[in-house]
CSV table of C-alpha atoms and ligand atoms in Angstrom, one decimal:
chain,number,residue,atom,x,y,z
K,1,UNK,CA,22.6,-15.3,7.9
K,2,UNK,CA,20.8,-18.0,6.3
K,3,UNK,CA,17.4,-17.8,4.2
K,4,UNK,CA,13.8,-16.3,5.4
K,5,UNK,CA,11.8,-18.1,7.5
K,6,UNK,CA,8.1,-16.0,7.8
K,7,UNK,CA,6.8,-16.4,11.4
K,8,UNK,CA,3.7,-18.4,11.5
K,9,UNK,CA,3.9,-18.8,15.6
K,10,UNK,CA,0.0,-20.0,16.2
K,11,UNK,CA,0.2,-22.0,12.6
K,12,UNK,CA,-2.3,-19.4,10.9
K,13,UNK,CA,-1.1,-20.4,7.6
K,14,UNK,CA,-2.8,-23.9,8.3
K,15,UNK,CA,-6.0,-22.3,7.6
K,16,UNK,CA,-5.3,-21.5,3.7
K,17,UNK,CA,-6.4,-23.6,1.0
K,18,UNK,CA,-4.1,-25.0,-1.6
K,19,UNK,CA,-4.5,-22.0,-3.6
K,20,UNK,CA,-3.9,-19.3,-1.2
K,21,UNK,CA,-0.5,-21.4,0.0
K,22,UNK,CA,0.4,-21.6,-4.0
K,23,UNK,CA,0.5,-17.9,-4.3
K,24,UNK,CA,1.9,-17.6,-1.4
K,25,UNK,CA,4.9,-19.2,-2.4
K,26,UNK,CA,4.7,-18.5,-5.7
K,27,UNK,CA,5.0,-14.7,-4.5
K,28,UNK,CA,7.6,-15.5,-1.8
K,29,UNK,CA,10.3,-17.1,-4.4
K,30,UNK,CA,9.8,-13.6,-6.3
K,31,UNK,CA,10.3,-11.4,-3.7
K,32,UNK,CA,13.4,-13.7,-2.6
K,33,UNK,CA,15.1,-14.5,-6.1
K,34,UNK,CA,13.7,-11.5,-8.6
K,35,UNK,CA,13.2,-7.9,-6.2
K,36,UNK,CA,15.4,-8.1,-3.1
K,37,UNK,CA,18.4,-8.4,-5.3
K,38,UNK,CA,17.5,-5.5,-6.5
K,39,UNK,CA,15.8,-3.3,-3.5
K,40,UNK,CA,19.3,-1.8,-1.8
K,41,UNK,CA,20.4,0.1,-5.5
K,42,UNK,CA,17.0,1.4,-6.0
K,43,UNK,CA,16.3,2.3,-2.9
K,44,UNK,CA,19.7,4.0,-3.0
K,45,UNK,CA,19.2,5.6,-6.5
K,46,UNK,CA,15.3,7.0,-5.6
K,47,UNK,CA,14.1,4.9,-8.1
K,48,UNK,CA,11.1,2.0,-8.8
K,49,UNK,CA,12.3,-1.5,-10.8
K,50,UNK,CA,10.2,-0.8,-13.6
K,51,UNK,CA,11.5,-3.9,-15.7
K,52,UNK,CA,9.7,-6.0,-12.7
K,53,UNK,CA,6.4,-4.7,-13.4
K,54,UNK,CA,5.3,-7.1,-16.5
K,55,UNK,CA,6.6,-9.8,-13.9
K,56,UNK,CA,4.1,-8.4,-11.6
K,57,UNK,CA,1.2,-8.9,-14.1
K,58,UNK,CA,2.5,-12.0,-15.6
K,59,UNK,CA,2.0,-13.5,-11.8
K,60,UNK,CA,-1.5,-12.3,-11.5
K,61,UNK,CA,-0.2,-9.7,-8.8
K,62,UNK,CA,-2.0,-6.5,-10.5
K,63,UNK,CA,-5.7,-6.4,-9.2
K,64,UNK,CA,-5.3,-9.7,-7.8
K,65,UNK,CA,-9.1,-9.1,-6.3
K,66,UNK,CA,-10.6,-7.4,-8.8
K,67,UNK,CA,-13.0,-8.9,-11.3
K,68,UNK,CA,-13.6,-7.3,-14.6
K,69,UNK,CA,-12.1,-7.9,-18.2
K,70,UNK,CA,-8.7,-9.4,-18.0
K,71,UNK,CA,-8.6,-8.8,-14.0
K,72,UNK,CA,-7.3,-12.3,-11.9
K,73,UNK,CA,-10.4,-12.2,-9.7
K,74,UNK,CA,-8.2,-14.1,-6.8
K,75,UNK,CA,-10.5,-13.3,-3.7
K,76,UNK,CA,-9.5,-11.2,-1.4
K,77,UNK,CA,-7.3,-13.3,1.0
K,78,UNK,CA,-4.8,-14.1,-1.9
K,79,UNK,CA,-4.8,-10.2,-2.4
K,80,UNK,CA,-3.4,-9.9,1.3
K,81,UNK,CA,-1.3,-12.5,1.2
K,82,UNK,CA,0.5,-11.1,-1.8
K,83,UNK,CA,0.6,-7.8,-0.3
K,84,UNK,CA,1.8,-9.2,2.8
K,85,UNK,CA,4.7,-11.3,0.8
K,86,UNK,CA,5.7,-8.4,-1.2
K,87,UNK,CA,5.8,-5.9,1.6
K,88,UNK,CA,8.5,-8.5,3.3
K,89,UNK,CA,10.4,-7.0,0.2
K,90,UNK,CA,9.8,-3.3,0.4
K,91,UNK,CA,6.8,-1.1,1.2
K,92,UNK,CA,7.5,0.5,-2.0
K,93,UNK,CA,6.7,-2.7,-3.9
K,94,UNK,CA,3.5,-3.1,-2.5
K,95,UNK,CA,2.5,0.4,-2.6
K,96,UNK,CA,3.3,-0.3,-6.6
K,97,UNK,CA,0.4,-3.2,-6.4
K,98,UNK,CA,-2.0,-1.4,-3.8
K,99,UNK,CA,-1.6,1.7,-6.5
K,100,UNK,CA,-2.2,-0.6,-9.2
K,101,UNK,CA,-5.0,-2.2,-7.6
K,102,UNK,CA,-7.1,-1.0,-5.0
K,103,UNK,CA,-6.8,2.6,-6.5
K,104,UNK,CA,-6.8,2.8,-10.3
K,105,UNK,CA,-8.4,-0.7,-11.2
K,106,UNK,CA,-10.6,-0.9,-8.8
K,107,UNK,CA,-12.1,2.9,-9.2
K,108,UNK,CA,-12.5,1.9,-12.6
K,109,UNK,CA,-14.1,-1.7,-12.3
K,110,UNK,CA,-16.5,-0.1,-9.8
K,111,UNK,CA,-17.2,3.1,-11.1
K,112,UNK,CA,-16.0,3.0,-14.8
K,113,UNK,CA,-18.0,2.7,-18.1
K,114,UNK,CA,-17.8,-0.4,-20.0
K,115,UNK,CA,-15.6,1.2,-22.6
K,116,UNK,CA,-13.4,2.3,-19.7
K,117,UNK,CA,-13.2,-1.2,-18.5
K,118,UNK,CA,-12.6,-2.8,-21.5
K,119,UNK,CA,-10.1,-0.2,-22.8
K,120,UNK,CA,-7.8,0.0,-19.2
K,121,UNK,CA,-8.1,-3.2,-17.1
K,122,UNK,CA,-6.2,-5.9,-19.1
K,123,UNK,CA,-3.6,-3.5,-20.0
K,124,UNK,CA,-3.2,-2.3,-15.8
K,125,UNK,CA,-3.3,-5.9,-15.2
K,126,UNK,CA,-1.0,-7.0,-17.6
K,127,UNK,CA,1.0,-4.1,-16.1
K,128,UNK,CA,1.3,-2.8,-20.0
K,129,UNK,CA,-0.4,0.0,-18.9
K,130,UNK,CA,0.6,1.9,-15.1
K,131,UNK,CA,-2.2,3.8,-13.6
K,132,UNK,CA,-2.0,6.5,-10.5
K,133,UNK,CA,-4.6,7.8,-8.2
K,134,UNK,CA,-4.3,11.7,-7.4
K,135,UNK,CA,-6.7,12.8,-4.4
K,136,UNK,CA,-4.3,14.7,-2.0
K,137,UNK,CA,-3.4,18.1,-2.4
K,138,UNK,CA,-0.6,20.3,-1.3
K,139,UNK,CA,-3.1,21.8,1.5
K,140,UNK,CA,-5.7,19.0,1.4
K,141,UNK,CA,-4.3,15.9,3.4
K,142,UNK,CA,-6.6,14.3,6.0
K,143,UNK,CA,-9.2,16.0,4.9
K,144,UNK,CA,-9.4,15.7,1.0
K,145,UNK,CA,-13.4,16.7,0.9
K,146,UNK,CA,-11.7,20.5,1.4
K,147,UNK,CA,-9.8,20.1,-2.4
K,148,UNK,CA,-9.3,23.1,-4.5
K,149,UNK,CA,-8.9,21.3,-8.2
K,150,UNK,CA,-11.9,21.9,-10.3
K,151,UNK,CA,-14.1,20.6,-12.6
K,152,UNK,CA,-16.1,22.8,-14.7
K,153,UNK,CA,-18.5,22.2,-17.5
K,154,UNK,CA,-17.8,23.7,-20.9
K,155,UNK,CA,-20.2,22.0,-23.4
K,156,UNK,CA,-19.7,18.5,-23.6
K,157,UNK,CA,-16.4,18.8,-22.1
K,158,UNK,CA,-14.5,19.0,-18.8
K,159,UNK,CA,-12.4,21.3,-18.0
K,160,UNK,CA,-9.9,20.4,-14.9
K,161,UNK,CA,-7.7,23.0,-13.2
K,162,UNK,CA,-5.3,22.6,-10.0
K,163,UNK,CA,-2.6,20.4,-8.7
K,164,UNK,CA,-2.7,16.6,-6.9
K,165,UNK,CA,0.7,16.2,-4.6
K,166,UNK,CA,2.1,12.9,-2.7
K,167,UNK,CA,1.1,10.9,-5.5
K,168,UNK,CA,2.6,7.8,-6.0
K,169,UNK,CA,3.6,6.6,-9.5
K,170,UNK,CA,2.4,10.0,-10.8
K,171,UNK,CA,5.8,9.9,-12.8
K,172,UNK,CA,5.1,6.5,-14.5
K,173,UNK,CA,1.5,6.7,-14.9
K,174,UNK,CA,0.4,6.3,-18.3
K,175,UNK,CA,-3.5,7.5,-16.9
K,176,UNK,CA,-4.2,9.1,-13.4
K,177,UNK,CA,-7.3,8.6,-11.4
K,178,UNK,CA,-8.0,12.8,-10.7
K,179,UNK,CA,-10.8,13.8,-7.9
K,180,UNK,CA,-11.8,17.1,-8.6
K,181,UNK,CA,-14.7,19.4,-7.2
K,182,UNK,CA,-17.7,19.4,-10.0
K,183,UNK,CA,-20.5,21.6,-9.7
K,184,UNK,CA,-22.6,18.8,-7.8
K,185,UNK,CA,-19.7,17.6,-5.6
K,186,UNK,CA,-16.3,15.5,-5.8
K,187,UNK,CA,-15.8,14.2,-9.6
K,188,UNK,CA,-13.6,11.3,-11.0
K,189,UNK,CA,-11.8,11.6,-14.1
K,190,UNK,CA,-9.3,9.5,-16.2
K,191,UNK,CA,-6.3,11.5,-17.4
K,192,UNK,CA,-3.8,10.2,-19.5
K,193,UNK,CA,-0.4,11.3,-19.6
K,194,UNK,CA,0.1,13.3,-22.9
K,195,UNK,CA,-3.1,15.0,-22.7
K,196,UNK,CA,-2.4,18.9,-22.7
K,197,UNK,CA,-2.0,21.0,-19.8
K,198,UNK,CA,-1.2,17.5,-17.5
K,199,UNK,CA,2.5,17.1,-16.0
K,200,UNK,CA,4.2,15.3,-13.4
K,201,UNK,CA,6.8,16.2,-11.8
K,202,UNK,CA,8.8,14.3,-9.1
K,203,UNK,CA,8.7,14.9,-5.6
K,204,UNK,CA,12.9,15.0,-3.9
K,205,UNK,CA,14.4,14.0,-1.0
K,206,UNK,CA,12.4,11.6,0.2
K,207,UNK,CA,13.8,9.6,3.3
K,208,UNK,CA,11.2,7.2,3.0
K,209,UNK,CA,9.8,4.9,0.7
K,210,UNK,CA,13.1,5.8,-2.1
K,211,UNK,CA,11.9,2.4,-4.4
K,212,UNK,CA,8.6,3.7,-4.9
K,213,UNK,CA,7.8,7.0,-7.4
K,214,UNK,CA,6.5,9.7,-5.5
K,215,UNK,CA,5.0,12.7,-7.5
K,216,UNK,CA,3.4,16.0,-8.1
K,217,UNK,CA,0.4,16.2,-11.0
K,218,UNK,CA,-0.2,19.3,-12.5
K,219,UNK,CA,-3.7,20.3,-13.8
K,220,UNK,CA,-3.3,23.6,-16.0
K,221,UNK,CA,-6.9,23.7,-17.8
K,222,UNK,CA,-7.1,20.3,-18.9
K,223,UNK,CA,-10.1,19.3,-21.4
K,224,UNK,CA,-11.5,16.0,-21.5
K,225,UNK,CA,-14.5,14.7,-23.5
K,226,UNK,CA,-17.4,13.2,-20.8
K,227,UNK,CA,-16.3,10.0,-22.3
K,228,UNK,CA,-12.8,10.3,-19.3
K,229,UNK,CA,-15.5,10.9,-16.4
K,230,UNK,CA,-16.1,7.6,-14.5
K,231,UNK,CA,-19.7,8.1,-14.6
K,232,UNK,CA,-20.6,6.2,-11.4
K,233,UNK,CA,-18.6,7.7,-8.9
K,234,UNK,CA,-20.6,10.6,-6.9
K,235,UNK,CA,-19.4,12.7,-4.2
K,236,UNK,CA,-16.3,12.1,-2.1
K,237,UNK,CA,-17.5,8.5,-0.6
K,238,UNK,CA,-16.2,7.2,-4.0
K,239,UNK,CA,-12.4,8.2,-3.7
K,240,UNK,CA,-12.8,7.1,0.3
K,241,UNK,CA,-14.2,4.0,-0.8
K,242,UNK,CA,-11.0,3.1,-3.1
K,243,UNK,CA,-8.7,3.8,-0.1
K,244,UNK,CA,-10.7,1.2,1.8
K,245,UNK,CA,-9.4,-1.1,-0.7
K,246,UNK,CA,-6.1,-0.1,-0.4
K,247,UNK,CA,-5.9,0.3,3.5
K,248,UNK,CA,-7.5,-3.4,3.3
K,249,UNK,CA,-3.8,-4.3,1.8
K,250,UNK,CA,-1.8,-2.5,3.7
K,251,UNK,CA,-3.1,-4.1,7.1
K,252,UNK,CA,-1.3,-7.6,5.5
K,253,UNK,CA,1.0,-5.3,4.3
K,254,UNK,CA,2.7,-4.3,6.7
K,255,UNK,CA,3.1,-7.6,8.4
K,256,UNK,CA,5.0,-8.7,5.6
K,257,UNK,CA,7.5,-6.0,6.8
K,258,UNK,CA,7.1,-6.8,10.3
K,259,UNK,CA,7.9,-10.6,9.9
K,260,UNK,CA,11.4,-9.4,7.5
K,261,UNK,CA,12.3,-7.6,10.9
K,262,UNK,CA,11.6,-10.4,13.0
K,263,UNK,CA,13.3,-12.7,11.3
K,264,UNK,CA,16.5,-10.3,10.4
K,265,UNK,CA,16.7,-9.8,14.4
K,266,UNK,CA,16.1,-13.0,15.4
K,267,UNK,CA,18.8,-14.7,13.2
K,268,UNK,CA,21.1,-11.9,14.2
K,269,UNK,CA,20.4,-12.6,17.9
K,270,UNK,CA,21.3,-16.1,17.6
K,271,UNK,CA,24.7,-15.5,15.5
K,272,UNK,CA,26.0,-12.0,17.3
K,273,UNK,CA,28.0,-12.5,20.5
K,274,UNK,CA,28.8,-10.2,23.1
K,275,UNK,CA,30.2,-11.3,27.0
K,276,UNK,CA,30.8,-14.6,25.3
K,277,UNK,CA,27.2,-15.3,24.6
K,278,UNK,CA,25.2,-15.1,21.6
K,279,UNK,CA,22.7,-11.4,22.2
K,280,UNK,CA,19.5,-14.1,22.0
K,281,UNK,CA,21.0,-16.0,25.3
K,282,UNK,CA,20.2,-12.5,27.2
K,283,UNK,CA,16.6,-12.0,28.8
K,284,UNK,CA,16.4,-8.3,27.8
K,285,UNK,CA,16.9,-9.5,24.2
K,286,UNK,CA,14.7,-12.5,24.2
K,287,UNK,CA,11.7,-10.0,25.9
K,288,UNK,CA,12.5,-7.9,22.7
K,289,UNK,CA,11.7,-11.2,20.8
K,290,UNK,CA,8.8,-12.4,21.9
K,291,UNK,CA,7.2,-9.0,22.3
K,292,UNK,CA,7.8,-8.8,18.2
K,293,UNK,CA,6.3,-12.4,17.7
K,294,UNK,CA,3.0,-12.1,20.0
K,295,UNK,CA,2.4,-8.5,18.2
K,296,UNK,CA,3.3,-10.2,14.7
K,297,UNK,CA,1.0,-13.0,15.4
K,298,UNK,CA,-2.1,-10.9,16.5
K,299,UNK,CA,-1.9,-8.8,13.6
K,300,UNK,CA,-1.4,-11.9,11.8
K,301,UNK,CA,-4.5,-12.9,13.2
K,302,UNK,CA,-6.7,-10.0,12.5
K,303,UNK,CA,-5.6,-9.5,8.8
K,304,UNK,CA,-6.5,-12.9,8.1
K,305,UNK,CA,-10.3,-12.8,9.7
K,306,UNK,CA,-10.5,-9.4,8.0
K,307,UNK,CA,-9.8,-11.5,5.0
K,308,UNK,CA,-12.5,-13.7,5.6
K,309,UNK,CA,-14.8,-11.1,6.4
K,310,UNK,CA,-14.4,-10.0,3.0
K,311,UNK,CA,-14.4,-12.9,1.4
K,312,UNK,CA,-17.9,-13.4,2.7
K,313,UNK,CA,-18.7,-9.4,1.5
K,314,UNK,CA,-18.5,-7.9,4.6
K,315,UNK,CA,-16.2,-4.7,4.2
K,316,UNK,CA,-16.8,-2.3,6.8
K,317,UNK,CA,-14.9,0.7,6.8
K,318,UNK,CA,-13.9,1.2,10.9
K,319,UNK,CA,-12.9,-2.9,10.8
K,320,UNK,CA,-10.0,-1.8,8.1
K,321,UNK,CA,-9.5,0.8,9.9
K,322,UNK,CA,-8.4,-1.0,13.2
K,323,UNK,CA,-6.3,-3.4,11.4
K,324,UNK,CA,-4.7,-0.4,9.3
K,325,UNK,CA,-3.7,1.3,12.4
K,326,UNK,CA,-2.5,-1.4,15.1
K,327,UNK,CA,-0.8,-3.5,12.0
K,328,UNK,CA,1.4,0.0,10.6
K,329,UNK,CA,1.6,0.7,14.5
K,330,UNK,CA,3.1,-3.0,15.2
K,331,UNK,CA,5.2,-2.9,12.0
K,332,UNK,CA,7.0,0.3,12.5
K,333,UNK,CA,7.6,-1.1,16.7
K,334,UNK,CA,8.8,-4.3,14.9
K,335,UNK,CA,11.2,-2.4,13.0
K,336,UNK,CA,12.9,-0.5,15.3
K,337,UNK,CA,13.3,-2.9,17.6
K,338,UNK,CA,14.7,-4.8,15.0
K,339,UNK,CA,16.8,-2.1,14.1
K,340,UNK,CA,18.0,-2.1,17.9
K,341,UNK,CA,19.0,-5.5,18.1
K,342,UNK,CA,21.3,-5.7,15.4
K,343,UNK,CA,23.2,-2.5,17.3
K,344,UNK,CA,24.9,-0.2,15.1
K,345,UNK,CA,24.6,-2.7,12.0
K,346,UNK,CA,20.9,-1.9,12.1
K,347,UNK,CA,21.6,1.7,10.7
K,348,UNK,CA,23.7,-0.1,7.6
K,349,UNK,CA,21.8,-0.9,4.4
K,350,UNK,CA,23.3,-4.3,5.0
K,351,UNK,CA,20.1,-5.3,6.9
K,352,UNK,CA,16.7,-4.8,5.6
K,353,UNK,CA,14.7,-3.0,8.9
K,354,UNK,CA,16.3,0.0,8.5
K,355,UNK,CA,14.6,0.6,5.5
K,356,UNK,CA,11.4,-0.8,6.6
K,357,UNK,CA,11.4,1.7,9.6
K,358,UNK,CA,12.1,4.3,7.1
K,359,UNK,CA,9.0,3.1,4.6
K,360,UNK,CA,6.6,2.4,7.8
K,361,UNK,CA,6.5,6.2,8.6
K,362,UNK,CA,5.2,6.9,5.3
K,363,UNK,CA,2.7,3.7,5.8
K,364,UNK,CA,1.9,5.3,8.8
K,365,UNK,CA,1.1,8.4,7.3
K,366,UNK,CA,-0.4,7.6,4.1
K,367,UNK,CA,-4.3,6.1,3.2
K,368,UNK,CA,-5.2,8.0,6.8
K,369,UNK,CA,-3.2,8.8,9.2
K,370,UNK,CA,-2.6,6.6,12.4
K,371,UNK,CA,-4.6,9.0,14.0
K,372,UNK,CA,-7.8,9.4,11.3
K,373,UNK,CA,-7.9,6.1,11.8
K,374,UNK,CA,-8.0,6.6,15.5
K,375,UNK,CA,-10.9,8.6,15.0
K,376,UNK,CA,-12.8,6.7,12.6
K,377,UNK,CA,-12.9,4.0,14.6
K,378,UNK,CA,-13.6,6.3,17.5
K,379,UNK,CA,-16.9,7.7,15.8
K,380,UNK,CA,-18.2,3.9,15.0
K,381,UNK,CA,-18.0,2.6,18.6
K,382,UNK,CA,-19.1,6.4,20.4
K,383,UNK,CA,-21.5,7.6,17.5
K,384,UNK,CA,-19.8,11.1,17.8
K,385,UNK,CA,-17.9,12.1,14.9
K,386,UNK,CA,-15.0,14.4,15.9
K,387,UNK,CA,-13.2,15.2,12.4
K,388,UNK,CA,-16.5,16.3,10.7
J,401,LIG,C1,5.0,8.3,0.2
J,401,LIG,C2,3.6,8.8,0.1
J,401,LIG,C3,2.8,8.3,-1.0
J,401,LIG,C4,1.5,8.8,-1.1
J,401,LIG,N1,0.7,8.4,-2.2
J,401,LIG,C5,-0.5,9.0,-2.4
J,401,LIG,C6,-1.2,8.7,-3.6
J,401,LIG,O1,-0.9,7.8,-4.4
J,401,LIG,N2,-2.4,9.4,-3.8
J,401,LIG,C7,-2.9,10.3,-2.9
J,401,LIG,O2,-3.9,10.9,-3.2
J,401,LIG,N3,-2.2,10.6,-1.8
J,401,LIG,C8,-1.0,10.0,-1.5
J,401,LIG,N4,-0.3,10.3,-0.4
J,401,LIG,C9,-0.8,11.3,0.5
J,401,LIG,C10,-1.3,10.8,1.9
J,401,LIG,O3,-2.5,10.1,1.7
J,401,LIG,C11,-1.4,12.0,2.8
J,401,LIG,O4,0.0,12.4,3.1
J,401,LIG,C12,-2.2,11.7,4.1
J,401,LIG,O5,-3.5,11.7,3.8
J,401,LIG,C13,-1.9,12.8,5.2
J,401,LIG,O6,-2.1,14.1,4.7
J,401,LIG,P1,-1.0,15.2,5.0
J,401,LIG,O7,0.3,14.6,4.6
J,401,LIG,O8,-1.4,16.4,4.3
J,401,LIG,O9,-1.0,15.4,6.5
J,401,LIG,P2,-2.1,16.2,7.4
J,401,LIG,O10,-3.5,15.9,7.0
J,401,LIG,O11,-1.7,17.7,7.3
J,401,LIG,O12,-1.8,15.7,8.8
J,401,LIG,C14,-0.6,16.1,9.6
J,401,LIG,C15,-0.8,15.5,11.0
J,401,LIG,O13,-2.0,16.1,11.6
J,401,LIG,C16,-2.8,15.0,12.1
J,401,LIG,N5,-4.2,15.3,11.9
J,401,LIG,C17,-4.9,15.8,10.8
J,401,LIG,N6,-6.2,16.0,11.0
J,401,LIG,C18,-6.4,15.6,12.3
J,401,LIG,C19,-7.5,15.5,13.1
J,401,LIG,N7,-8.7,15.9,12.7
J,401,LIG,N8,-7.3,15.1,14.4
J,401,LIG,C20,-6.1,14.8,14.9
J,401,LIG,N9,-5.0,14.8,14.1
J,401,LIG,C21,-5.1,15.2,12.8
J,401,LIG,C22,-2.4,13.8,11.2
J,401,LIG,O14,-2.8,12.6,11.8
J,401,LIG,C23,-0.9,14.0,11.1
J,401,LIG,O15,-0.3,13.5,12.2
J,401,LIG,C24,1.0,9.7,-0.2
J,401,LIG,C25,1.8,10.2,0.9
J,401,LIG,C26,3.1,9.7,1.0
J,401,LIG,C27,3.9,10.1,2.2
């Protein structure tokens, strides 16, 4: 059907600098020549590329934002454009990077000791080293400020007990971000894989995001020195603030996705024919069409002033929030449209929005629900809070 071109209807793109275009591209050719190749066995087989991840740090892709030893220090833009360009490939590729990122390097740039940073961040970025980040529980979802896994003094040691669930790379994860309750409130802890009483363990039968690891951690009275604490995270707003990071990426995210659709659908409009005419000569069709474009290019829009925004330091939590929300919202409509459009081929692995639909509903769900979202926004603009 001929190669990718990313709708750019109202010429956003126009506004990046050189840089932000060069990475752009840079990420674009990757996702076209070096994953998508790749995507339909893996997604098949339940599995992650792992041989890609060096790749992924070679290119600066690994806490592309993040500024500490080793880290690429980008800006925050480029870190959405990337996520937006690898999520054209697979949510499960970006989820790798948001993992990565926003939600092991990033907890421990911001709240880590120097010996933390030195030791982790130019091994995560290099993607040597593969981090995880383990706040949900099995009966802790939404509301992760009710978690059962401990942390209880014993000397100079910690030990943790209890169980983290949904996690993703938890089965490639050489160290794990772990929130546990302390005696003075929510805890975090660096675990590395080896240490006794920690295991992973896979979670099966997944009908959504299949190229991305999906785990279960296991916490059976692990000790660790004080040295694995990250000694400047206090209380739960620390884990919250490192999924503001990562809902931050997913907003460009998931217009990555939305534009694959687009594109798949509208390429297939213009080659399919039916009644003699191609499907994109048909009204109903072209409404279809321009319904995806006007919601591609307002989310389009809004991730890249939430960009800016944080460029310039301002990173308010119900802002992500709204562009988390409508942009998973407009994604997942994107792809079944999409998925329509292309009639019964649209259930074939053949075409890529099948799997994006199947992806989106865990993007949906995941880093607050469509509906936490709903209601953090909610509480900003009304001043009532209804999920306290
Ligand atoms: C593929 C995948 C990867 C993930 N990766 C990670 C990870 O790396 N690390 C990690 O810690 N977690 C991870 N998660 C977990 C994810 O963040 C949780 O699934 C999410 O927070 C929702 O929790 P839950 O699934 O328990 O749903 P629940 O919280 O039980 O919610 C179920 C439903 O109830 C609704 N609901 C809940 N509370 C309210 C309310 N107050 N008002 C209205 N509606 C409400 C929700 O919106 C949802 O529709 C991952 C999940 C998935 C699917």
């Amino acid at each position: 059907m001929g190669s990718y071109r990313a709708a750019d209807y109202y010429r956003l793109d126009e506004n990046l600098s050189v840089e932000e275009r060069g990475v752009r591209d840079v990420v674009r050719a990757f996702v076209e020549r070096e994953f998508l190749p790749l995507v339909r066995d893996h997604f098949h087989a339940g599995t992650f590329p792992t041989d890609l991840i060096p790749r992924l740090g070679e290119l600066g892709l690994l806490g592309a934002s993040i500024s500490g030893p080793g880290c690429p220090d980008l800006g925050h833009t480029i870190y959405g454009l990337i996520c937006r360009e690898l999520e054209r490939g697979d949510s499960g590729l970006r989820s790798f990077v948001s993992v990565q990122g926003s939600l092991v390097m990033w907890p421990i740039a911001t709240y880590g000791s120097e010996e933390q940073k030195s030791r982790w961040l130019p091994e995560l970025a290099a993607g040597r080293k593969i981090g995880c980040f383990g706040l949900t529980e099995a009966n802790h979802g939404s509301d992760p400020g009710g978690m059962e896994t401990r942390a209880e003094p014993d000397g100079k040691d910690w030990v943790l007990h209890g169980s983290k669930l949904w996690i993703t790379n938890a089965n490639l994860a050489d160290v794990a971000v772990v929130w546990a309750r302390g005696p003075r409130g929510v805890m975090g802890f660096l675990v590395e894989r080896g240490t006794p009483g920690f295991n992973a363990g896979p979670v099966k039968g997944k009908w959504s995001l299949r190229a991305s690891d999906t785990g279960e951690l296991i916490l059976d009275e692990v000790r660790l020195p004080d040295s694995a604490r990250l000694p400047l995270a206090r209380g739960l707003r620390a884990p919250l603030s490192c999924l503001n990071e990562a809902r931050y990426g997913i907003a460009w995210g998931a217009v990555g996705a939305a534009c694959d659709c687009y594109d798949t659908a509208l390429r297939f409009a213009g080659e399919r024919k039916q009644f003699n005419k191609p499907l994109s000569a048909f009204q109903l069709v072209q409404a279809k069409l321009v319904d995806m474009l006007t919601e591609i290019t307002k989310a389009q829009a809004l991730s890249l002033q939430l960009g800016r925004l944080k460029d310039r330091g301002i990173n308010e939590v119900p802002l992500v929030s709204l562009a988390k929300r409508n942009n998973v919202a407009m994604a997942l409509d994107c792809a079944r449209t999409a998925r329509d459009i292309l009639g019964a081929a649209g259930i074939t692995d053949e075409f890529g929005p099948g799997r994006h639909m199947a992806n989106l509903e865990s993007v949906k769900t995941y880093e607050g629900t469509h509906d936490i979202h709903t209601l953090i926004v909610g509480a900003d603009i009304t001043g009532e809070h209804a999920f306290r």
